[in-house]
Backbone as ProteinMPNN parsed JSONL, in Angstrom:
{"seq_chain_A": "MEILFPQGTKDLPPCPDDRAFIKVTVDDVVLAIKRSGKGKGTGPSGWCRELLYPLVDNERCMQMVALIIQAIINDQLSDELNEWLCAGNYIPLLKNG", "coords_chain_A": {"N_chain_A": [[-51.369, -181.635, -12.203], [-54.029, -181.767, -12.069], [-54.444, -181.84, -9.415], [-52.723, -179.632, -8.419], [-54.2, -177.508, -9.283], [-57.369, -177.519, -8.757], [-60.542, -178.195, -10.412], [-62.496, -175.909, -9.507], [-66.071, -174.812, -8.104], [-68.367, -173.507, -10.177], [-70.476, -172.117, -9.568], [-70.729, -169.442, -7.321], [-71.437, -168.475, -3.741], [-74.072, -166.058, -3.735], [-74.143, -162.805, -2.801], [-74.704, -161.571, 0.776], [-77.912, -159.837, 1.869], [-77.39, -158.041, 3.706], [-74.66, -156.587, 3.303], [-71.883, -154.665, 3.616], [-71.538, -151.649, 2.195], [-69.069, -150.479, 0.001], [-66.872, -148.166, -0.824], [-65.224, -146.622, -3.268], [-62.426, -144.479, -3.787], [-61.275, -141.926, -6.288], [-58.663, -141.243, -5.106], [-58.043, -143.781, -3.548], [-57.703, -145.659, -5.825], [-55.748, -144.48, -7.743], [-53.638, -144.303, -5.781], [-53.316, -147.405, -5.766], [-52.938, -147.463, -8.193], [-50.191, -146.572, -8.466], [-48.523, -147.766, -6.619], [-48.839, -150.207, -7.55], [-46.385, -153.004, -9.218], [-44.188, -152.067, -11.955], [-43.97, -153.723, -14.628], [-45.493, -156.052, -14.236], [-47.289, -158.821, -14.015], [-50.777, -159.163, -15.374], [-53.289, -159.313, -13.331], [-56.603, -161.331, -13.566], [-58.51, -159.749, -14.979], [-57.106, -158.681, -16.672], [-56.041, -155.931, -16.781], [-53.274, -153.579, -15.836], [-50.763, -151.58, -14.712], [-48.912, -150.608, -16.555], [-51.082, -149.994, -17.862], [-53.129, -148.52, -16.931], [-51.823, -146.406, -15.789], [-51.184, -144.203, -17.247], [-53.408, -142.93, -16.969], [-53.832, -141.58, -14.9], [-53.348, -138.999, -14.459], [-56.268, -137.963, -15.466], [-58.658, -136.76, -14.134], [-61.389, -137.418, -15.013], [-61.146, -139.732, -15.944], [-60.012, -141.349, -13.837], [-62.542, -141.3, -12.091], [-64.382, -142.72, -13.42], [-63.082, -145.3, -13.418], [-62.435, -145.547, -10.977], [-65.429, -146.405, -10.019], [-66.195, -148.493, -11.969], [-64.217, -150.244, -10.567], [-65.561, -150.229, -8.079], [-68.231, -150.867, -8.296], [-67.787, -153.328, -9.025], [-66.648, -154.895, -6.863], [-68.901, -154.695, -4.92], [-70.621, -155.993, -5.936], [-72.452, -154.93, -7.875], [-73.067, -155.574, -10.648], [-74.485, -156.544, -13.517], [-75.668, -159.727, -14.56], [-74.899, -160.393, -17.025], [-72.363, -158.982, -17.563], [-70.682, -159.213, -15.566], [-70.432, -162.111, -15.905], [-68.85, -161.776, -18.443], [-66.855, -160.346, -17.806], [-65.478, -162.027, -16.096], [-64.644, -163.721, -17.606], [-62.417, -166.377, -18.695], [-59.364, -167.772, -19.509], [-57.143, -169.307, -17.688], [-53.844, -170.117, -17.221], [-51.449, -171.091, -15.614], [-47.702, -170.643, -15.384], [-44.67, -171.441, -15.264], [-41.954, -169.563, -13.582], [-38.623, -167.659, -14.252], [-36.373, -168.229, -11.488]], "CA_chain_A": [[-51.755, -180.076, -12.826], [-55.295, -181.401, -11.688], [-54.001, -181.732, -8.135], [-52.184, -178.516, -7.621], [-55.001, -176.467, -9.679], [-58.478, -178.544, -8.925], [-61.35, -177.277, -11.057], [-63.486, -174.948, -8.571], [-67.247, -174.683, -8.826], [-68.821, -172.342, -11.124], [-71.627, -170.819, -9.221], [-70.242, -168.858, -5.887], [-72.609, -168.343, -3.318], [-74.344, -164.873, -3.522], [-73.415, -161.864, -1.402], [-75.565, -161.513, 1.638], [-78.226, -158.202, 1.233], [-76.788, -156.999, 4.513], [-73.262, -156.412, 3.61], [-71.494, -153.299, 3.998], [-71.497, -151.109, 1.035], [-67.658, -150.314, 0.276], [-66.862, -146.756, -1.512], [-64.102, -146.921, -3.835], [-62.553, -143.301, -4.299], [-60.264, -141.752, -7.092], [-57.283, -141.415, -4.462], [-58.019, -145.437, -3.513], [-57.215, -145.934, -7.338], [-54.277, -143.677, -7.83], [-52.619, -144.782, -4.748], [-53.219, -148.652, -5.966], [-51.889, -147.988, -9.595], [-48.899, -145.995, -8.183], [-48.063, -148.745, -5.829], [-48.096, -151.356, -8.348], [-44.741, -152.696, -9.851], [-43.688, -152.067, -13.112], [-43.86, -154.748, -15.458], [-45.993, -157.349, -13.372], [-48.01, -159.564, -14.985], [-51.938, -158.915, -14.947], [-54.61, -160.248, -13.136], [-57.905, -161.81, -14.343], [-59.125, -158.222, -15.545], [-55.859, -158.171, -18.089], [-55.367, -154.521, -16.39], [-52.049, -153.583, -15.082], [-49.661, -150.694, -13.959], [-48.689, -150.069, -17.842], [-52.635, -149.611, -19.049], [-53.57, -147.604, -16.437], [-51.074, -145.299, -15.525], [-51.2, -142.812, -18.21], [-54.795, -142.458, -16.786], [-53.569, -141.002, -13.418], [-53.465, -137.625, -14.179], [-57.139, -137.261, -15.619], [-59.652, -136.968, -12.932], [-62.721, -138.433, -15.054], [-60.863, -141.327, -16.148], [-60.492, -142.194, -12.895], [-63.839, -141.315, -11.854], [-64.95, -144.117, -14.118], [-62.058, -146.276, -12.868], [-62.977, -146.035, -9.34], [-66.692, -146.374, -10.027], [-66.05, -149.894, -12.218], [-64.0, -151.202, -9.328], [-66.7, -150.189, -7.034], [-69.296, -151.81, -8.603], [-67.256, -155.026, -8.864], [-66.819, -154.686, -5.361], [-70.237, -154.12, -4.336], [-71.221, -156.824, -6.763], [-73.786, -154.423, -8.671], [-72.949, -155.852, -12.323], [-75.219, -157.561, -14.589], [-75.046, -161.078, -14.614], [-74.113, -160.679, -18.262], [-71.128, -157.936, -17.639], [-70.368, -160.201, -14.474], [-69.719, -163.024, -16.747], [-68.111, -161.3, -19.986], [-65.736, -159.753, -17.182], [-64.976, -162.88, -14.994], [-64.516, -165.197, -18.328], [-60.998, -166.296, -19.38], [-58.74, -169.089, -18.758], [-56.062, -169.471, -16.706], [-52.685, -171.191, -17.299], [-49.877, -171.456, -14.991], [-46.508, -170.999, -16.44], [-43.351, -171.548, -14.145], [-41.264, -168.448, -14.162], [-37.205, -168.012, -13.85], [-36.127, -166.849, -10.509]], "C_chain_A": [[-52.969, -180.443, -11.953], [-55.561, -181.262, -9.866], [-53.513, -179.916, -7.623], [-53.534, -177.457, -8.443], [-56.792, -177.234, -9.961], [-59.506, -177.814, -9.282], [-62.353, -177.006, -9.594], [-65.084, -175.29, -9.061], [-67.81, -173.639, -9.411], [-69.5, -171.454, -10.261], [-71.005, -170.618, -7.873], [-71.397, -168.514, -5.523], [-73.223, -166.489, -3.301], [-74.109, -163.897, -2.12], [-74.653, -161.876, -0.837], [-76.499, -159.601, 1.296], [-77.792, -157.391, 2.34], [-75.502, -156.543, 4.782], [-73.068, -154.989, 3.242], [-71.26, -152.733, 2.364], [-69.66, -150.348, 1.256], [-67.415, -148.991, -0.796], [-65.338, -146.86, -1.56], [-63.876, -145.155, -4.405], [-61.461, -143.069, -5.273], [-58.712, -142.147, -6.514], [-56.816, -142.798, -4.138], [-57.107, -145.541, -4.764], [-55.738, -145.793, -7.608], [-53.859, -144.219, -6.992], [-52.403, -146.506, -4.991], [-52.498, -148.57, -7.347], [-50.446, -147.535, -9.576], [-48.063, -147.237, -7.542], [-47.885, -150.107, -6.6], [-46.778, -151.372, -9.008], [-45.091, -152.742, -11.087], [-43.371, -153.058, -13.789], [-44.339, -156.528, -14.706], [-46.889, -157.659, -14.563], [-49.755, -159.017, -14.379], [-52.625, -159.621, -14.109], [-55.489, -161.05, -14.023], [-58.173, -161.314, -15.141], [-58.196, -158.338, -16.741], [-55.399, -156.942, -17.663], [-54.099, -154.689, -15.582], [-51.374, -152.343, -14.899], [-49.694, -149.991, -15.512], [-50.509, -149.325, -18.472], [-53.084, -148.577, -18.4], [-53.228, -146.722, -15.896], [-51.013, -144.257, -16.276], [-52.671, -142.062, -17.653], [-55.132, -141.388, -15.564], [-53.794, -139.545, -13.23], [-55.171, -137.138, -15.156], [-58.32, -137.667, -14.768], [-60.918, -137.604, -13.613], [-62.348, -139.304, -15.474], [-60.879, -142.217, -14.845], [-61.51, -141.981, -12.222], [-63.997, -142.239, -12.402], [-64.464, -145.648, -13.658], [-62.58, -146.621, -11.931], [-64.662, -146.52, -9.425], [-67.099, -147.705, -10.574], [-65.737, -150.86, -11.168], [-65.003, -151.075, -8.295], [-67.752, -151.008, -7.02], [-68.795, -153.216, -8.704], [-67.343, -155.489, -7.649], [-67.99, -155.218, -4.254], [-71.214, -155.393, -5.196], [-72.804, -156.16, -7.46], [-73.368, -154.475, -10.417], [-74.263, -156.41, -12.776], [-75.116, -159.024, -14.718], [-74.285, -161.028, -16.181], [-72.676, -159.79, -18.491], [-70.237, -158.77, -16.772], [-69.434, -161.201, -15.44], [-68.611, -162.993, -17.975], [-66.716, -160.88, -19.054], [-65.165, -160.786, -16.112], [-64.479, -164.351, -16.671], [-62.902, -164.858, -18.593], [-60.366, -167.57, -19.255], [-57.588, -168.962, -18.27], [-55.003, -170.116, -16.918], [-51.756, -170.825, -16.646], [-48.454, -171.469, -15.612], [-45.539, -170.535, -15.235], [-42.218, -169.942, -15.04], [-39.651, -168.716, -13.256], [-36.817, -167.267, -12.518], [-36.73, -166.846, -9.285]], "O_chain_A": [[-53.182, -179.641, -11.043], [-56.511, -180.769, -9.258], [-53.95, -179.255, -6.681], [-53.66, -176.413, -7.803], [-57.296, -177.42, -11.069], [-59.654, -176.754, -8.673], [-62.786, -177.883, -8.846], [-65.348, -175.877, -10.11], [-67.536, -172.603, -8.805], [-69.233, -170.256, -10.164], [-70.738, -171.643, -7.246], [-72.326, -168.253, -6.287], [-72.479, -165.732, -2.677], [-73.965, -164.164, -0.927], [-75.655, -162.103, -1.514], [-76.013, -158.596, 0.777], [-77.746, -156.171, 2.185], [-75.079, -156.185, 5.881], [-73.9, -154.274, 2.684], [-70.826, -153.473, 1.483], [-69.179, -149.874, 2.286], [-68.124, -149.136, -1.792], [-64.502, -147.048, -0.676], [-64.681, -144.573, -5.133], [-60.586, -143.933, -5.246], [-57.871, -142.896, -7.012], [-55.649, -143.156, -4.296], [-55.881, -145.505, -4.67], [-54.842, -146.634, -7.675], [-53.391, -145.222, -7.53], [-51.404, -146.997, -4.466], [-51.632, -149.382, -7.673], [-49.605, -147.927, -10.386], [-46.988, -147.58, -8.035], [-47.005, -150.933, -6.357], [-46.116, -150.385, -9.33], [-46.111, -153.321, -11.459], [-42.221, -153.427, -13.551], [-43.776, -157.623, -14.691], [-47.137, -157.063, -15.612], [-49.949, -158.587, -13.241], [-52.472, -160.834, -14.253], [-55.109, -161.402, -15.14], [-58.242, -161.892, -16.226], [-58.667, -158.039, -17.838], [-54.28, -156.664, -18.095], [-53.855, -155.64, -14.839], [-52.39, -151.789, -15.319], [-50.375, -148.985, -15.712], [-50.807, -148.433, -19.265], [-53.483, -147.621, -19.065], [-54.076, -145.997, -15.376], [-50.703, -143.219, -15.692], [-52.965, -140.888, -17.875], [-56.119, -140.695, -15.32], [-54.256, -138.975, -12.241], [-55.232, -135.962, -15.514], [-58.823, -138.79, -14.766], [-61.581, -138.339, -12.881], [-63.24, -140.148, -15.558], [-61.43, -143.305, -14.676], [-61.448, -142.801, -11.306], [-63.614, -143.129, -11.643], [-65.09, -146.704, -13.562], [-63.151, -147.701, -11.776], [-64.928, -147.204, -8.437], [-68.066, -148.266, -10.061], [-66.388, -151.843, -10.816], [-65.194, -152.086, -7.62], [-68.166, -151.7, -6.091], [-69.524, -154.169, -8.428], [-68.07, -156.439, -7.357], [-67.937, -155.866, -3.208], [-72.412, -155.56, -4.969], [-73.896, -156.724, -7.518], [-73.402, -153.522, -11.196], [-75.059, -156.676, -11.875], [-74.007, -159.344, -15.145], [-73.213, -161.595, -16.395], [-71.998, -159.942, -19.507], [-69.105, -159.041, -17.174], [-68.226, -161.148, -15.67], [-67.81, -163.857, -18.332], [-65.603, -161.074, -19.542], [-64.385, -160.344, -15.268], [-64.125, -165.526, -16.566], [-62.305, -163.784, -18.677], [-61.066, -168.483, -18.816], [-56.996, -168.056, -18.856], [-55.344, -171.28, -16.709], [-51.035, -170.022, -17.239], [-48.157, -172.4, -16.36], [-45.645, -169.554, -14.498], [-41.935, -169.545, -16.17], [-39.401, -169.414, -12.274], [-36.884, -166.046, -12.378], [-36.593, -165.883, -8.531]]}, "name": "protein", "num_of_chains": 1, "seq": "MEILFPQGTKDLPPCPDDRAFIKVTVDDVVLAIKRSGKGKGTGPSGWCRELLYPLVDNERCMQMVALIIQAIINDQLSDELNEWLCAGNYIPLLKNG"}
């Protein structure tokens, strides 16, 4: 298992100060949610289509989701929040088919 999934380094290099700011719009988020497959497993965040799809018609909720995603992408989270969002154990499972 260690050969397939070697232990990574804990610390990632910081984002460069001159990186481009990435704007995430409500339309981006709604499109991504609608394009995601039904019944698919979640990523490290635990977010899946079934969790987010009921929110697509609520403009305010989608604005907040877009802002959260934008903050993650642009490395604008506090160290504490970043650690909380990235915490987890990854267990590979074999899938039939």
